[in-house]
Each structure stands twice: as structure tokens, then as C-alpha cells.
XYZ file of C-alpha atoms in Angstrom:
389
model
C 26.651 194.967 154.985
C 30.206 196.361 154.909
C 30.349 196.477 158.684
C 29.113 192.887 158.873
C 31.749 191.761 156.404
C 34.524 193.577 158.247
C 33.356 192.101 161.542
C 33.315 188.620 160.030
C 36.803 189.043 158.596
C 38.039 190.380 161.911
C 36.569 187.412 163.761
C 38.177 185.042 161.263
C 41.572 186.682 161.707
C 41.193 186.500 165.495
C 40.387 182.785 165.289
C 43.419 182.167 163.071
C 45.660 184.116 165.446
C 44.313 182.130 168.415
C 44.944 178.822 166.630
C 48.477 179.917 165.681
C 49.234 180.859 169.281
C 48.057 177.435 170.474
C 50.253 175.728 167.882
C 53.272 177.780 168.964
C 52.661 176.927 172.621
C 52.341 173.224 171.817
C 55.570 173.300 169.803
C 57.462 175.037 172.626
C 56.254 172.475 175.196
C 57.008 169.536 172.913
C 60.478 170.881 172.089
C 61.207 171.508 175.763
C 60.425 167.892 176.637
C 62.927 166.589 174.089
C 65.671 168.794 175.541
C 65.697 166.395 178.496
C 67.918 164.081 176.464
C 70.701 166.662 176.585
C 71.352 165.389 180.075
C 74.129 163.140 178.686
C 76.412 165.973 177.526
C 75.530 168.070 180.608
C 76.493 165.184 182.885
C 79.699 164.721 180.889
C 80.584 168.383 181.435
C 80.083 168.048 185.175
C 81.696 164.675 185.858
C 83.497 163.717 182.681
C 86.976 164.604 183.884
C 87.517 167.444 181.434
C 89.762 170.394 182.124
C 88.325 173.717 183.220
C 88.970 175.229 179.800
C 87.238 172.307 178.071
C 84.264 172.621 180.410
C 83.881 176.335 179.751
C 84.198 175.940 176.019
C 81.911 172.906 176.057
C 79.240 174.775 178.056
C 79.395 177.736 175.679
C 79.235 175.415 172.681
C 76.265 173.515 174.111
C 74.405 176.752 174.930
C 75.001 178.039 171.401
C 73.888 174.709 169.935
C 70.640 174.656 171.956
C 69.844 178.293 171.137
C 70.440 177.737 167.426
C 68.444 174.500 167.510
C 65.454 176.210 169.147
C 65.531 179.000 166.565
C 65.394 176.458 163.735
C 62.720 174.223 165.271
C 60.382 176.956 166.477
C 60.574 178.927 163.263
C 58.626 177.954 160.124
C 60.865 178.350 157.092
C 59.517 180.193 154.056
C 60.289 179.239 150.481
C 62.827 182.062 150.183
C 64.666 180.814 153.316
C 65.802 177.443 151.947
C 69.418 178.394 151.341
C 69.625 180.189 154.656
C 68.153 177.189 156.461
C 70.584 174.811 154.761
C 73.483 177.013 155.840
C 72.160 177.196 159.411
C 71.747 173.402 159.583
C 75.235 172.919 158.174
C 76.625 175.096 160.987
C 74.577 173.156 163.538
C 75.894 169.839 162.184
C 79.451 171.177 162.172
C 79.112 172.247 165.802
C 77.784 168.806 166.759
C 80.724 167.182 164.973
C 83.331 169.401 166.647
C 81.861 168.935 170.144
C 81.597 165.166 169.690
C 85.162 164.819 168.438
C 86.522 167.109 171.158
C 84.551 165.950 174.211
C 83.571 162.338 173.552
C 80.791 159.939 172.669
C 78.211 161.441 175.072
C 77.927 164.388 172.686
C 76.876 162.252 169.733
C 73.264 162.767 170.859
C 73.494 166.254 169.358
C 73.125 164.713 165.895
C 69.608 163.581 166.833
C 68.709 167.229 167.343
C 70.321 168.144 164.028
C 68.118 165.565 162.274
C 65.008 166.856 164.055
C 65.882 170.439 163.136
C 66.270 169.343 159.491
C 62.750 167.902 159.463
C 61.293 170.938 161.201
C 63.011 173.724 159.277
C 63.155 172.427 155.702
C 60.470 171.509 153.182
C 59.760 167.800 152.902
C 61.378 167.369 149.495
C 64.697 168.608 150.923
C 64.429 167.206 154.454
C 63.976 163.658 153.157
C 67.598 163.889 151.998
C 69.117 165.930 154.845
C 67.783 163.627 157.583
C 69.528 160.511 156.193
C 72.581 162.699 155.473
C 72.678 163.776 159.122
C 72.377 160.131 160.190
C 75.284 159.201 157.927
C 77.358 162.007 159.444
C 76.448 160.647 162.891
C 77.720 157.191 161.911
C 80.966 158.593 160.504
C 81.597 160.732 163.604
C 80.793 157.841 165.956
C 83.433 155.706 164.257
C 85.956 158.501 164.768
C 85.152 158.978 168.477
C 86.622 156.545 171.014
C 83.957 153.921 171.903
C 81.477 155.870 169.778
C 80.220 152.732 168.073
C 78.750 151.610 171.414
C 76.374 154.599 171.302
C 75.710 154.381 167.577
C 73.026 151.670 167.710
C 70.991 153.676 170.228
C 71.208 156.915 168.231
C 70.664 155.919 164.596
C 66.967 155.026 164.942
C 66.080 158.114 167.081
C 67.836 160.345 164.550
C 65.996 158.830 161.581
C 62.627 158.536 163.325
C 62.846 161.973 164.933
C 63.775 163.673 161.665
C 61.062 162.001 159.589
C 58.516 162.515 162.377
C 59.184 166.248 162.245
C 58.694 166.162 158.465
C 55.254 164.638 159.065
C 54.420 167.111 161.823
C 55.428 170.040 159.634
C 53.297 168.731 156.757
C 50.355 168.199 159.117
C 50.610 171.744 160.477
C 50.805 173.174 156.961
C 47.772 171.130 155.896
C 45.846 172.235 158.976
C 46.593 175.880 158.262
C 45.551 175.486 154.614
C 42.318 173.753 155.620
C 41.532 176.485 158.123
C 42.162 179.152 155.487
C 39.988 177.241 153.023
C 37.238 176.997 155.625
C 37.430 180.751 156.217
C 37.255 181.340 152.459
C 34.225 179.062 152.101
C 32.503 180.858 154.979
C 33.191 184.228 153.345
C 31.869 182.996 149.985
C 28.748 181.651 151.682
C 28.219 185.019 153.370
C 28.637 186.805 150.038
C 26.153 184.460 148.390
C 23.658 185.070 151.183
C 24.063 188.836 150.767
C 23.418 188.492 147.035
C 20.337 186.354 147.686
C 19.001 188.870 150.170
C 19.687 191.759 147.784
C 17.842 189.979 144.956
C 14.896 189.078 147.170
C 14.529 192.566 148.611
C 14.777 194.146 145.162
C 12.113 191.845 143.738
C 9.832 192.055 146.753
C 9.995 195.774 147.455
C 10.101 196.818 143.808
C 6.811 195.081 143.120
C 5.076 196.086 146.341
C 6.180 199.718 146.282
C 5.126 200.077 142.645
C 1.664 198.776 143.521
C 1.442 201.083 146.540
C 2.439 204.066 144.380
C -0.193 203.265 141.758
C -2.957 202.808 144.290
C -1.938 206.002 146.086
C -2.203 207.900 142.798
C -5.620 206.336 142.148
C -6.821 207.262 145.616
C -5.613 210.824 145.121
C -7.513 211.167 141.833
C -10.703 209.732 143.357
C -10.778 212.273 146.145
C -12.967 214.155 146.888
C -15.516 213.019 144.269
C -15.455 209.279 145.068
C -14.489 208.855 148.722
C -15.800 205.275 148.888
C -13.648 204.129 146.000
C -10.691 206.055 147.403
C -11.179 204.328 150.751
C -11.052 200.955 148.982
C -7.761 201.887 147.374
C -6.387 202.924 150.769
C -7.481 199.574 152.200
C -5.702 197.822 149.356
C -2.578 199.868 150.112
C -2.709 198.726 153.729
C -3.073 195.098 152.648
C -0.181 195.328 150.206
C 2.003 196.990 152.849
C 1.281 194.281 155.391
C 1.992 191.554 152.848
C 5.231 193.286 151.888
C 6.311 193.251 155.525
C 5.573 189.522 155.738
C 7.440 188.865 152.497
C 10.499 190.799 153.675
C 10.610 188.904 156.971
C 10.368 185.582 155.150
C 12.986 186.611 152.608
C 15.401 187.623 155.365
C 14.779 184.323 157.128
C 15.433 182.445 153.899
C 12.129 180.545 153.934
C 10.095 182.328 151.285
C 9.535 180.529 147.992
C 7.031 182.314 145.754
C 4.636 180.202 143.700
C 3.354 180.724 140.184
C -0.261 180.682 141.288
C 0.367 183.351 143.899
C 2.332 185.537 141.497
C -0.342 185.202 138.792
C -2.903 186.496 141.260
C -0.594 189.339 142.258
C 0.066 190.173 138.596
C -3.664 190.395 137.885
C -4.110 192.881 140.754
C -1.085 195.009 139.838
C -1.969 195.220 136.131
C -5.593 196.083 136.881
C -4.500 198.856 139.247
C -2.255 200.279 136.505
C -5.060 200.199 133.950
C -3.349 197.518 131.858
C -5.495 194.837 130.223
C -4.149 191.529 131.475
C -4.249 188.295 129.489
C -3.122 185.707 132.003
C -3.083 181.900 131.823
C -4.781 179.564 134.229
C -2.822 178.216 137.153
C -0.239 175.618 136.015
C -1.351 172.031 136.317
C 0.833 169.241 137.645
C 3.771 169.270 139.997
C 6.670 171.562 139.181
C 10.153 171.286 140.674
C 10.227 173.624 143.640
C 13.353 175.517 142.585
C 12.146 175.860 138.983
C 8.729 177.161 140.047
C 10.367 179.652 142.408
C 12.626 180.971 139.633
C 9.664 181.392 137.248
C 7.594 183.076 139.954
C 10.342 185.625 140.551
C 10.602 186.155 136.799
C 6.874 186.826 136.507
C 6.973 189.290 139.393
C 9.910 191.222 137.939
C 8.397 191.309 134.453
C 5.015 192.572 135.670
C 6.709 195.165 137.878
C 8.610 196.488 134.854
C 5.418 196.593 132.792
C 3.643 198.588 135.474
C 6.498 200.984 136.214
C 8.253 201.580 132.913
C 6.418 200.371 129.835
C 3.337 202.595 129.582
C 1.646 199.551 128.054
C -2.080 199.111 127.514
C -1.999 195.344 127.285
C 0.127 192.600 128.837
C 0.043 188.926 127.870
C 1.472 186.125 129.995
C 1.802 182.582 128.674
C 3.016 179.317 130.161
C 3.962 176.619 127.694
C 5.603 173.219 128.064
C 7.760 172.008 125.170
C 10.201 169.240 124.397
C 13.827 170.043 123.549
C 16.882 167.911 122.872
C 17.893 168.417 126.520
C 14.469 167.344 127.797
C 11.147 168.971 128.660
C 11.137 172.666 129.539
C 8.581 175.179 130.787
C 8.552 178.609 129.149
C 7.162 181.727 130.795
C 6.607 184.585 128.337
C 5.531 188.093 129.349
C 4.797 190.454 126.425
C 3.515 194.033 126.494
C 2.706 196.660 123.857
C 4.448 199.527 125.579
C 7.594 201.441 124.754
C 9.794 198.597 123.508
C 12.111 200.393 121.132
C 15.831 200.536 121.742
C 18.203 198.124 123.412
C 17.441 196.349 126.661
C 19.984 197.268 129.340
C 20.134 194.666 132.136
C 19.511 196.234 135.518
C 19.540 194.748 138.983
C 16.246 192.988 138.355
C 17.212 191.234 135.103
C 20.657 190.421 136.458
C 19.129 188.840 139.548
C 16.658 186.848 137.441
C 19.464 185.567 135.230
C 21.330 184.334 138.323
C 18.217 182.646 139.696
C 17.437 180.867 136.445
C 21.034 179.791 135.841
C 21.070 178.275 139.324
C 18.337 175.821 138.247
C 19.724 175.267 134.745
C 17.391 177.769 133.090
C 17.852 180.743 130.777
C 16.491 184.269 130.429
C 16.083 186.409 127.342
C 14.559 189.857 127.268
C 14.309 192.534 124.629
C 12.095 194.752 122.475
C 9.577 193.281 120.045
C 9.367 195.244 116.829
C 8.946 198.991 117.072
C 6.811 198.774 120.196
C 6.495 196.288 122.931
C 8.815 194.245 125.088
C 9.085 190.522 125.746
C 10.660 188.526 128.537
C 11.156 184.767 128.139
C 12.187 182.647 131.127
C 12.843 178.944 130.546
C 13.436 176.250 133.155
C 14.040 172.515 132.674
C 11.467 170.112 134.030
C 13.791 167.139 134.165
C 13.699 163.838 132.330
C 10.769 161.503 132.867
C 13.254 158.871 133.938
C 14.613 160.999 136.800
């Protein structure tokens, strides 16, 4: 089980890593496409009539701007990085302002990248203010640059739309990651629930069958060599029980097995007789029972009879099925009482814990404890539903 769980967790982590790598690749490609619009300042450096010193400084400034922009866009900011991101964006905006004022209107396009970096690097509640702030800084700088107002109309909308688009993309990526993590958590919980179901089923199935096999083996041993025919019958019964146990385990593992009350009553009669316990059992229940409720009661009967056979040392066991009306609606009570060693306090083991979980899953309850100085009683109750259902 532990190996299976570790393998499942490892596979989940591998899937998450693969998805993260795909997201990073998509972001790099998408960011690279948008860098095409830096052709305006590059063209200005080449043929804008600037001095050699201005070209060198402009090229260095543009390279630093692009590198810093890529760091901000391709990196997901954590909560503790907000101040650092604000400082980094302020430096990026300052660089865009200086380059635009020094080299001309073609460099105003850098503010679009500042707005996009704001949406990509900051949480939405902060970016919704920094993106319009960047756009306002773009407008102010354009008015200070010669002929900058001619470029302003073509840059305001891209700056606003690009910045808010990145806010949406960042929120979508975060939501996708959270959904994927939630899906992995749900899958792990489902696996844990299946392991618990299998553990309960195997405990109930094998506990009952192995107890019966042990009793019949002891009977066969006492009958030999004086009564070989009767011993042979016990051995045949052991073979039958073993084969049925194998079938039950396969069905339990496959998740298809649902025990019935009629089948468990028949099994209880056989197990109690083999243990030398006088059995007082009811007739098979009449009418249709909800499938889940009947299954829970059948498991309860099996566990109770197994405990009587293995632990109680009882001479008599009484099983009753009774329908009654409560304020919450009709219920069906299964009571298993024996006259064995009932003194002391009942300590819930794996069997009683599993039964409690089964009954609670269908809205039922379980109570078990000693009766007087001797004897033990188990009461399992399941709702039958309202007649108007």
C-alpha cells in the first residue's frame, strides 16, 4: 500500500512538473513574439541620426531594459516579493522614461512593456492600479517628447489592454494550478478511501472465513481417528469455505461484492452450529431494503457472529431484525446478543470501527457493549427512508 501511494504521489508530481514546463515554454514563446515591437527603437538606433555615444548608450540601455523585462514577465512573483517587484517595475519605468526623453518618441513603446510587466509580475489587486499608472506616465512622457503626442494615440490602448490582459492571464494560470492541485488532492483522497474500503472488506471477509476454518479444523482433529466419516465432512466444509473466501476476496478487491442479509443469516447459522452455539435466528427479511442499508447490516451481522464465535465463549446467540418508527422516519434494527463473557468495557477494534464507518455512510448508527454481568449485545440501525421518497 505504501509503495502504491508513493508511486501515485510521484506520478502526480511528474504530471505537475510536466504541466509547469509546458506553461513556461508557452510563456517564453508568447513573450518572444511581443518583442517584435521593439523594432521601432532598434531602427531608431540604426538610422535615427544619433551620435555614436548615444547609440552605444541606447543599445546598452535597451539590452538592460529587455533583460529586466524578461526577468519580470517570466517569473511568478510570490506574496513576499511584492515590494521587490514594485521596486523593479519602478526602475523599469524610470529606464523607459529616460530613454524616451533622451532618444525620442520611438522609445515610448517601452511603456507598453512596462504595463505588461506590471500585469505579469504583480498580484491583481496591485496591478489594477500600476497598469493605469504606467499609462499615465506614458502620456506625461509623450507630452514632454518632441512629436510624442503623435505616437500617444497608438500606444495608450496597447498599454492598457496589454497590462490588463496579463492580469487575466496570470489569474488564469493561478486558477489552473490550483485546480490541478485540487484534482490531485481529490485523487489521493479517493485512493485513501478505496484503501480503507478494501481493508474493511478484507478484515470482515477473512476474519469470518478463517474463524470458521479454524473451528472446523479443530472439529475434524477431534473426530479423528474415531469418526473418519464425520471428519471427512468437516474437511469438505473447510474446502467449501476456503473456495467461497477466495471468491469473496476477488469480488471485494474488484469492488462488486455486496453481501445480503439472507446470505449472511445462512452463513451465521453454519458458523454458530460449527462452534457449538445455539442459534436463534430470524427468518429472511421481507420486502425490499435499500441496497446500501442492507449491505451495511449484512456486514454488521457477519462481524458480530465472528466475534461471538471467536471471543465470547457463548452458549447461545440471538439475532433479531425489527422495523420501528422514529421521529426521523422508519428504521431497521439488527440486534445480536450472546450470553458469553460480556463483562468489562467494549474496546472498539478494527471490526467495530469499520462497521461504524459503514453504517455512518448510509446514515445509520452502531452501539455495542456488555449486557449485565454476562453477555454482549451489538445493535446496528439503518434508516429505511420516508414513504414519500
